[in-house]
Coordinates of C-alpha atoms in Angstrom, one line a residue:
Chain A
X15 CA 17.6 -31.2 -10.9
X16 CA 14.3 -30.1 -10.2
X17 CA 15.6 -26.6 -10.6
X18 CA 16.2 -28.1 -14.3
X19 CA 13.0 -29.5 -14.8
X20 CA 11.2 -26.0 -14.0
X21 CA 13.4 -23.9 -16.3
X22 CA 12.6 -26.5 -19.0
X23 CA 8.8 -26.5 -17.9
X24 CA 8.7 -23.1 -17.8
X25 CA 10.4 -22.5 -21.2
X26 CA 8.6 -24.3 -23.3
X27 CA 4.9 -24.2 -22.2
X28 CA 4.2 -21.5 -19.2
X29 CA 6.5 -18.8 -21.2
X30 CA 6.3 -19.9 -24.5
X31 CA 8.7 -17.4 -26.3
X32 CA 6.3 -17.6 -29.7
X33 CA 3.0 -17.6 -27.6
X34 CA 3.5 -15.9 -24.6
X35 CA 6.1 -13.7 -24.7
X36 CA 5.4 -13.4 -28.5
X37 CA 9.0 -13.3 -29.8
X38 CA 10.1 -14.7 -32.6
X39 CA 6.6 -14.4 -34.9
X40 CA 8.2 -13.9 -38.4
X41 CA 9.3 -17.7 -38.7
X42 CA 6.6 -18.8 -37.2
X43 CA 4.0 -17.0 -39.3
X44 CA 6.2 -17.8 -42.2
X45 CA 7.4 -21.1 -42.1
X46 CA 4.3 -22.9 -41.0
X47 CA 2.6 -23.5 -44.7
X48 CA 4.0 -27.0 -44.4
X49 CA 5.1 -30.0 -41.9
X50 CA 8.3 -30.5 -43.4
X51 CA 9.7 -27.2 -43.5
X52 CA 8.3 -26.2 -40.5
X53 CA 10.1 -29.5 -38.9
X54 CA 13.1 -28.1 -40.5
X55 CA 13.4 -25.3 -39.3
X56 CA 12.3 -26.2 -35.8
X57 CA 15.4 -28.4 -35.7
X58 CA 17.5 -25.6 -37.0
X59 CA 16.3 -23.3 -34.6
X60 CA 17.0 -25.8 -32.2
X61 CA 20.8 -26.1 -33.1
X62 CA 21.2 -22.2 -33.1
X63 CA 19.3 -20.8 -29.8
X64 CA 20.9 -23.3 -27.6
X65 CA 24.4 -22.5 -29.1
X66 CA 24.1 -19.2 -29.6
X67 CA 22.3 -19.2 -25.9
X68 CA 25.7 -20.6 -24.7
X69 CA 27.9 -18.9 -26.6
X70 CA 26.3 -15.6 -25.6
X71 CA 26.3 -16.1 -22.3
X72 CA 30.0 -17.3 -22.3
X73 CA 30.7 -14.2 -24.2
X74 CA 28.9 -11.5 -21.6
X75 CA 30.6 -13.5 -18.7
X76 CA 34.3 -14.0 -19.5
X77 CA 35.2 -10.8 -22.3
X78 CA 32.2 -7.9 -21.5
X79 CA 32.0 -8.1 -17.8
X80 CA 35.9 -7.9 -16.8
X81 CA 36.2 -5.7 -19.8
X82 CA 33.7 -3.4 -17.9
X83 CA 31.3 -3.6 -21.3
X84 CA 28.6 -4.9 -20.9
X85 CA 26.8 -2.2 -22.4
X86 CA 27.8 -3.4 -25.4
X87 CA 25.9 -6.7 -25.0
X88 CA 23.5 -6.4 -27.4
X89 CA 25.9 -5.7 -30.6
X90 CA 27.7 -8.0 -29.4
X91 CA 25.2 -10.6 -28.7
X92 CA 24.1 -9.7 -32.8
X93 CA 27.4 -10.8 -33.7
X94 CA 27.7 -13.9 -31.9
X95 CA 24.8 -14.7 -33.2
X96 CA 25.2 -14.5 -36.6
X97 CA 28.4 -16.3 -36.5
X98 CA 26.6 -19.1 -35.0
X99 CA 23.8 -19.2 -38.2
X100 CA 26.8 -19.3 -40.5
X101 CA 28.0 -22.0 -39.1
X102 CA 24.9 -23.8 -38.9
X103 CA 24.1 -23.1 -42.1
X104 CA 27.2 -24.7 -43.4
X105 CA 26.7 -27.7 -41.3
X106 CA 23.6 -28.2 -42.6
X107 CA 24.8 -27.7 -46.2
X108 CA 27.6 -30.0 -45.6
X109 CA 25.4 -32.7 -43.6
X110 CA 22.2 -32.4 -45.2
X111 CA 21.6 -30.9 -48.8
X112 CA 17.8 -31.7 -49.2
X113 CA 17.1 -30.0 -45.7
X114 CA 19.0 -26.9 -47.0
X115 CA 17.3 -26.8 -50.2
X116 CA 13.6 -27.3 -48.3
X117 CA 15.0 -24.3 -45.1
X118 CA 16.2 -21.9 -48.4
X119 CA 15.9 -18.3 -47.2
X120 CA 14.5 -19.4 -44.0
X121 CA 18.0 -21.0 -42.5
X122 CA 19.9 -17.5 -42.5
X123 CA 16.6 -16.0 -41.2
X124 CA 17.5 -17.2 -37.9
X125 CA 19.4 -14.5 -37.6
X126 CA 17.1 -11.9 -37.3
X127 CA 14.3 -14.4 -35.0
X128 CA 14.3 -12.3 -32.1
X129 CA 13.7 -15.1 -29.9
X130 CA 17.2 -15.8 -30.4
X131 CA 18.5 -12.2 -29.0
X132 CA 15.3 -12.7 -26.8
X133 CA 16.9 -15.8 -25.2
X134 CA 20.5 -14.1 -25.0
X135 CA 19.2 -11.0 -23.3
X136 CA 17.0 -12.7 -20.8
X137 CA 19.8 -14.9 -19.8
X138 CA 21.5 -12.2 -18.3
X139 CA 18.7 -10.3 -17.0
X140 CA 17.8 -13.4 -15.2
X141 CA 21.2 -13.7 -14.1
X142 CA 21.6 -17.3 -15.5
X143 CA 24.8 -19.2 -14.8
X144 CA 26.4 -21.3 -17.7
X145 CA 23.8 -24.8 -17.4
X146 CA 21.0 -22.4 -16.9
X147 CA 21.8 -20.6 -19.6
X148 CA 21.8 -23.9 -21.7
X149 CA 18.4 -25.5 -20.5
X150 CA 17.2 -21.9 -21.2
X151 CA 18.1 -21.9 -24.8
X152 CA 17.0 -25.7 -24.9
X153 CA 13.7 -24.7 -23.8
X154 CA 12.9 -21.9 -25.6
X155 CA 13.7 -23.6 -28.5
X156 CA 12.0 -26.6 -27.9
X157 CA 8.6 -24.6 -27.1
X158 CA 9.5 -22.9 -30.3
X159 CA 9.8 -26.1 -32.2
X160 CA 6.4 -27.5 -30.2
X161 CA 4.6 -24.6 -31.4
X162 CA 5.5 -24.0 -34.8
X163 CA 5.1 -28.0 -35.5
X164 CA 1.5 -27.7 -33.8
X165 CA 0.5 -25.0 -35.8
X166 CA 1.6 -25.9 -39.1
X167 CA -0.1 -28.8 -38.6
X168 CA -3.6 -27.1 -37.8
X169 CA -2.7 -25.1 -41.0
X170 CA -2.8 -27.5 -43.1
X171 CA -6.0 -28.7 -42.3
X172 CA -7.1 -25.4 -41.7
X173 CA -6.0 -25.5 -45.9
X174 CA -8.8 -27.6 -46.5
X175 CA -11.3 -26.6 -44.3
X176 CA -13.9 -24.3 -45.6
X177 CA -13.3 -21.0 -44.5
X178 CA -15.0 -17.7 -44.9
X179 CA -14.2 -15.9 -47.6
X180 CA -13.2 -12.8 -45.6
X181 CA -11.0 -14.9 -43.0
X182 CA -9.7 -17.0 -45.8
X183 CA -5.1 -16.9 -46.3
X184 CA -3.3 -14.9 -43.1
X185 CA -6.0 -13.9 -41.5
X186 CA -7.3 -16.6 -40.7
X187 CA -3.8 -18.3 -39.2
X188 CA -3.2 -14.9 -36.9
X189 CA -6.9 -16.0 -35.6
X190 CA -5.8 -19.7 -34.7
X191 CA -2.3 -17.9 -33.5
X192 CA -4.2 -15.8 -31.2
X193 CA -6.7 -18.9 -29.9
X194 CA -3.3 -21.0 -29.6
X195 CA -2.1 -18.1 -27.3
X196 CA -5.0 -18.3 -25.1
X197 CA -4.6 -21.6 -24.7
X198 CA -1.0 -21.2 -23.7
X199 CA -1.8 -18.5 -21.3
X200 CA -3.9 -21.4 -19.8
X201 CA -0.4 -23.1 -18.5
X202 CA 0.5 -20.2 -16.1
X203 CA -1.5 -21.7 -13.4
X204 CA 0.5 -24.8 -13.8
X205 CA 3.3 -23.4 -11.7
X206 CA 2.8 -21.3 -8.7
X207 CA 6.1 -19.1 -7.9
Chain B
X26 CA 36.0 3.6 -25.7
X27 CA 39.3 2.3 -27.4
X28 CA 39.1 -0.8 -25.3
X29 CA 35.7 -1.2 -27.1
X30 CA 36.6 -0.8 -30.2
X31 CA 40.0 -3.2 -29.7
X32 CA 37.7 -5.6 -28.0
X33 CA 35.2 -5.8 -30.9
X34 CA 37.5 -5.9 -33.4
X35 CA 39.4 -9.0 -31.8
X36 CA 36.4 -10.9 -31.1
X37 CA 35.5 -10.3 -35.1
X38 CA 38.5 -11.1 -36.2
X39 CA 38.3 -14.9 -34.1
X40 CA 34.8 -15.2 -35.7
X41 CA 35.9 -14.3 -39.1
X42 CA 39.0 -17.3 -38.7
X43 CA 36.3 -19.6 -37.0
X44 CA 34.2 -19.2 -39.8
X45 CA 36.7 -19.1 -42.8
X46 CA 37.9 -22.7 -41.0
X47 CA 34.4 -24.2 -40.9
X48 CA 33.5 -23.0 -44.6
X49 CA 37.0 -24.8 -45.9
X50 CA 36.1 -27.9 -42.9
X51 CA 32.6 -28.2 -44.5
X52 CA 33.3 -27.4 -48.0
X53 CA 30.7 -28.7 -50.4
X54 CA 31.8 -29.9 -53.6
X55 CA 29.7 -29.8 -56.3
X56 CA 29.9 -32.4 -59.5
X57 CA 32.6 -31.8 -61.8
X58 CA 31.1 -33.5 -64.3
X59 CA 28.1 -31.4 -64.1
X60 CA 30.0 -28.4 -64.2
X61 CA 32.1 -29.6 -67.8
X62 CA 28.8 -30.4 -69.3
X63 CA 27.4 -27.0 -68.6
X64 CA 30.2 -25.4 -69.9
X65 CA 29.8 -26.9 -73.2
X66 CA 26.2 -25.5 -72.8
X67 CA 24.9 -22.8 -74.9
X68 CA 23.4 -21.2 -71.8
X69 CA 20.1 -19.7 -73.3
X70 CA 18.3 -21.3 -71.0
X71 CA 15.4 -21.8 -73.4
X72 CA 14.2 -25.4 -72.3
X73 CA 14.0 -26.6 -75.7
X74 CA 15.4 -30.1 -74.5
X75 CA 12.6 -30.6 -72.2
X76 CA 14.5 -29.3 -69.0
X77 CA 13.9 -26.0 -66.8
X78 CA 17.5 -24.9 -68.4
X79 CA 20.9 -25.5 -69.2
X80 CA 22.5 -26.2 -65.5
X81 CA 19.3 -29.0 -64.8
X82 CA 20.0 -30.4 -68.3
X83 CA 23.6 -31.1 -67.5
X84 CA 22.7 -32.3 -64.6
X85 CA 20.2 -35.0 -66.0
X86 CA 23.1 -36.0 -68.2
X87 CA 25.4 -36.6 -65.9
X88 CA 22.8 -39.2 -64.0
X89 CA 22.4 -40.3 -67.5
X90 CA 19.0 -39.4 -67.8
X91 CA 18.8 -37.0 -70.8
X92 CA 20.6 -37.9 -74.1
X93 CA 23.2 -36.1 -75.6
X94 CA 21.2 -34.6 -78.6
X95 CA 18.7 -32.8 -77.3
X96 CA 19.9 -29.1 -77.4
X97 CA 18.7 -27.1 -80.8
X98 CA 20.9 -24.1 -80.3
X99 CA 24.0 -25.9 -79.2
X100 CA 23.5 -27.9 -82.6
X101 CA 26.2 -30.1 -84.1
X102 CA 29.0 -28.4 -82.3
X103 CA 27.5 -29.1 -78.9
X104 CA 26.8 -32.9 -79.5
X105 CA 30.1 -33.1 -80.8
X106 CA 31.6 -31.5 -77.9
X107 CA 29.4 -33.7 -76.0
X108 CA 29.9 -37.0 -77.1
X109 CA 33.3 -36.3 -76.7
X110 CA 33.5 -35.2 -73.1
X111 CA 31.1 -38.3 -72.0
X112 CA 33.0 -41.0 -74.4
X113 CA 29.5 -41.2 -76.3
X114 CA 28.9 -42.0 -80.0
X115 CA 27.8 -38.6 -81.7
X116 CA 24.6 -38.7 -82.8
X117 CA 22.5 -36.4 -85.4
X118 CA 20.1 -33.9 -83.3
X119 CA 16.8 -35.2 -81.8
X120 CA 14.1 -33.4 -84.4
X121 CA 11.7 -33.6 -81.2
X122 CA 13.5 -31.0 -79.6
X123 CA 14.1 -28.6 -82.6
X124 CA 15.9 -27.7 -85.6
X125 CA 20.2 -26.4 -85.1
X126 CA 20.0 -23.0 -86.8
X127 CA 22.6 -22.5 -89.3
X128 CA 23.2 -18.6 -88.3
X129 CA 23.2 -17.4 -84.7
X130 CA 20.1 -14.9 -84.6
X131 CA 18.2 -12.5 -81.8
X132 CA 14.8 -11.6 -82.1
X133 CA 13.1 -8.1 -82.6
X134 CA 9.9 -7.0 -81.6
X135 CA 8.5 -4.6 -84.3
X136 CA 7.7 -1.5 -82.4
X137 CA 4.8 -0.1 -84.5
X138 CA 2.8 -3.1 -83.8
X139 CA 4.1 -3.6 -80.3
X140 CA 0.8 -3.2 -77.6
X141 CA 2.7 -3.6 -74.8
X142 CA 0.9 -6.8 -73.4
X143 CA 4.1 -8.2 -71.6
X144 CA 3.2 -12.2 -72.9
X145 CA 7.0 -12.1 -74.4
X146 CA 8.5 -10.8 -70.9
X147 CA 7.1 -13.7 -69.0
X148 CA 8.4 -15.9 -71.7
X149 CA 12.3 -14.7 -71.8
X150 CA 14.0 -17.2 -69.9
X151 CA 17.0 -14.5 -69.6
X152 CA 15.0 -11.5 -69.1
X153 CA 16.3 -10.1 -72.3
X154 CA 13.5 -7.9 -73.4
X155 CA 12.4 -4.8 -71.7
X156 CA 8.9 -3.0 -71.2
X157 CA 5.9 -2.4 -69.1
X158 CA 2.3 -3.6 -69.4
X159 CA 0.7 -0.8 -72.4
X160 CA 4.4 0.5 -72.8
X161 CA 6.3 -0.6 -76.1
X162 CA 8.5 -3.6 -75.5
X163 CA 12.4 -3.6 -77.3
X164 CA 14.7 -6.6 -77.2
X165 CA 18.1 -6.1 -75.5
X166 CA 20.2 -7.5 -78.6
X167 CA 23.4 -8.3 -76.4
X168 CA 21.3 -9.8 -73.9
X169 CA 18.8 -12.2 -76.7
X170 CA 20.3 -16.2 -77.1
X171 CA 18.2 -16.7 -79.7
X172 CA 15.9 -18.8 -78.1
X173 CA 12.4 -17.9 -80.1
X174 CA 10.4 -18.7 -76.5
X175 CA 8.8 -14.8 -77.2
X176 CA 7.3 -15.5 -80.3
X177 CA 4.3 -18.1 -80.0
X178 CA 3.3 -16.2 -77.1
X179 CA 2.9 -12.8 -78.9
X180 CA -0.9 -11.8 -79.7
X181 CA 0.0 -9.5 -82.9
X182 CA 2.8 -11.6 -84.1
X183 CA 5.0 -8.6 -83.9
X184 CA 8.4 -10.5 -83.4
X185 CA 10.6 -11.5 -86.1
X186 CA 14.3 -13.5 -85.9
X187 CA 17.0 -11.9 -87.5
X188 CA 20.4 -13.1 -87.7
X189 CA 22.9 -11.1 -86.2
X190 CA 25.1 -9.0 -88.5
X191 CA 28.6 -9.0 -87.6
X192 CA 30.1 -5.3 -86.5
X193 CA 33.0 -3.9 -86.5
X194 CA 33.9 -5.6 -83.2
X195 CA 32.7 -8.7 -84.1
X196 CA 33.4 -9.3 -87.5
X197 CA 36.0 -11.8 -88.4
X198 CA 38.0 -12.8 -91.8
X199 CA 35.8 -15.9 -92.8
X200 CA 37.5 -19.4 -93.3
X201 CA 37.5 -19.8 -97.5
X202 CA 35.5 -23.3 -97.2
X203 CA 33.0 -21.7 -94.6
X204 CA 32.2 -18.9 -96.6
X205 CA 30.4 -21.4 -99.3
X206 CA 28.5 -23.2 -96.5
X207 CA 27.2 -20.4 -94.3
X208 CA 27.9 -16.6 -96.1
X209 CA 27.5 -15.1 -92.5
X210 CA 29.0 -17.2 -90.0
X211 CA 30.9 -15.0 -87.4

């Protein structure tokens, strides 16, 4: 259990995909504007990186590796998924219309968040078994979800604060982005291994 | 390297049936009623009844929003059509929203006076005219409903409706009792 605990631990605040391994900064960058969407899409994201975390893993383990193809992995990994946004997206659709209007472009997106081949990739160069490989997804996701909320949040007051002219729009948010990482980095003493 | 390319294909194949099950599993159906009402539509999108076009439009009348007479270049034929799809009482056209035009026409942008200030591009709800900023502008007849949303916008006035003369293709032998009421009519 405690094993557990530390994978989820370390996921989402010591190696924060978005701040500290700095995967996955298109949606984050992108969706932030607002709350709602970026709530959104933190629970889509959610949905797809731990499925497509299982699902990948499953994948690697029971067709590439007796196949002998593992070198394949990443193509494959590609594929699995996009199959899994699909399907989310149609679940969502189905389940959900306003949220699909709000997500828009941002829902097929997924696909190309690289935290989401990030997560795939490192499963199996960590050599995670099939639970791991679950709370790992989980994790990341929920530190992806934890960050993007926070900082859409600080954006929007950031909206009303009076900025400098020359910092004002983007610039501005990658300067709280990069103060945000720092304060991540901060975590790595929490856990000594 | 065949095994790869059997495995790949397999494993796409199996996603493709997953995913052609899920889309019929989670189908979304859409209002049918908002659909027939659309389709009695004129489609030119020019927000003449107060809505951002035609689709939006239907869709307020199917909540029962909008009233029925509130599309100028659908005209009597459309509120007929209407009235009759919805079980409604026809009613004569709302005069708030515009006048029914008696011809269908396009407009054209006179190209002498034309000074390429793009105003009637933003306006075209179905991107119909083509041009540049300080290049000359020309409408894309086939493509024009008729809508007139170019012409207030227009700084020289340089826009005039015209109705559209029937061609070879389109010309048709016109019914004896129309030919008194509208000369041109199709």
């Amino acid at each position: 259990m405690t094993e557990f605990a530390l994978i989820l631990l370390s996921t989402i605040l010591v190696n924060n995909f978005v701040l500290v391994k700095f995967l996955g900064l298109c949606p984050f960058m992108g969706v932030s504007r607002k709350l709602e969407t970026a709530i959104g899409m933190a629970l889509a994201t959610t949905f797809v990186l731990t499925l497509s975390s299982v699902s990948s893993y499953l994948v690697n383990e029971y067709i590439l590796a007796p196949l002998d193809l593992e070198y394949m992995r990443t193509i494959m990994f590609i594929l699995v998924i996009a199959v899994v946004v699909q399907f989310t997206e149609m679940v969502v659709h189905k389940t959900s219309p306003l949220l699909y209007n709000v997500l828009g472009i941002f829902l097929p997106l997924i696909t190309t968040n690289c935290a989401v081949l990030g997560v795939a990739l490192l499963n199996i160069k960590e050599q995670h078994g099939f639970i791991q490989s679950l709370f790992y997804g989980f994790g990341a996701a929920v530190g992806f979800s934890l960050v993007l909320i926070l900082f859409s949040a600080l954006r929007e007051r950031i909206n009303v604060a009076d900025v400098p002219e020359a910092f004002q729009g983007t610039s501005i948010a990658l300067i709280t982005a990069g103060i945000m990482s720092l304060a991540f980095m901060g975590f790595a003493g929490l856990i000594k291994v | 390297m065949l095994t790869v390319i059997i495995t790949l294909a397999v494993i796409a194949c199996i996603f493709g049936l997953l995913l052609a099950y899920s889309a019929i599993r989670f189908k979304v159906e859409g209002d049918p009623v908002v659909d027939q009402i659309d389709a009695l539509l004129p489609q030119t999108q020019c927000g003449q009844c107060t809505y951002a076009g035609c689709r939006p439009y239907a869709e307020a009348m199917a909540k029962g929003e909008a009233d029925i007479n509130q599309c100028p270049p659908g005209g009597e034929v459309t509120i007929i059509a209407l009235a009759d799809l919805l079980d409604v009482e026809v009613k004569p056209l709302n005069a708030e929203h515009g006048e029914a035009k008696q011809l269908p026409t396009v407009v054209r942008i006179d190209e002498q006076t034309c000074i390429g200030c793009t105003l009637c591009i933003q306006a075209c709800p179905v991107d119909a005219i083509l041009g540049a900023a300080k290049q000359m502008h020309t409408v894309i007849e086939s493509e024009c409903t008729g809508c007139n949303l170019c012409i207030p916008p227009c700084p020289v006035d340089c826009i005039d409706i015209v109705a559209i003369q029937p061609t070879v293709r389109t010309w048709t032998a016109e019914l004896p009792d129309a030919a008194f009421a509208a000369p041109h009519a199709r």
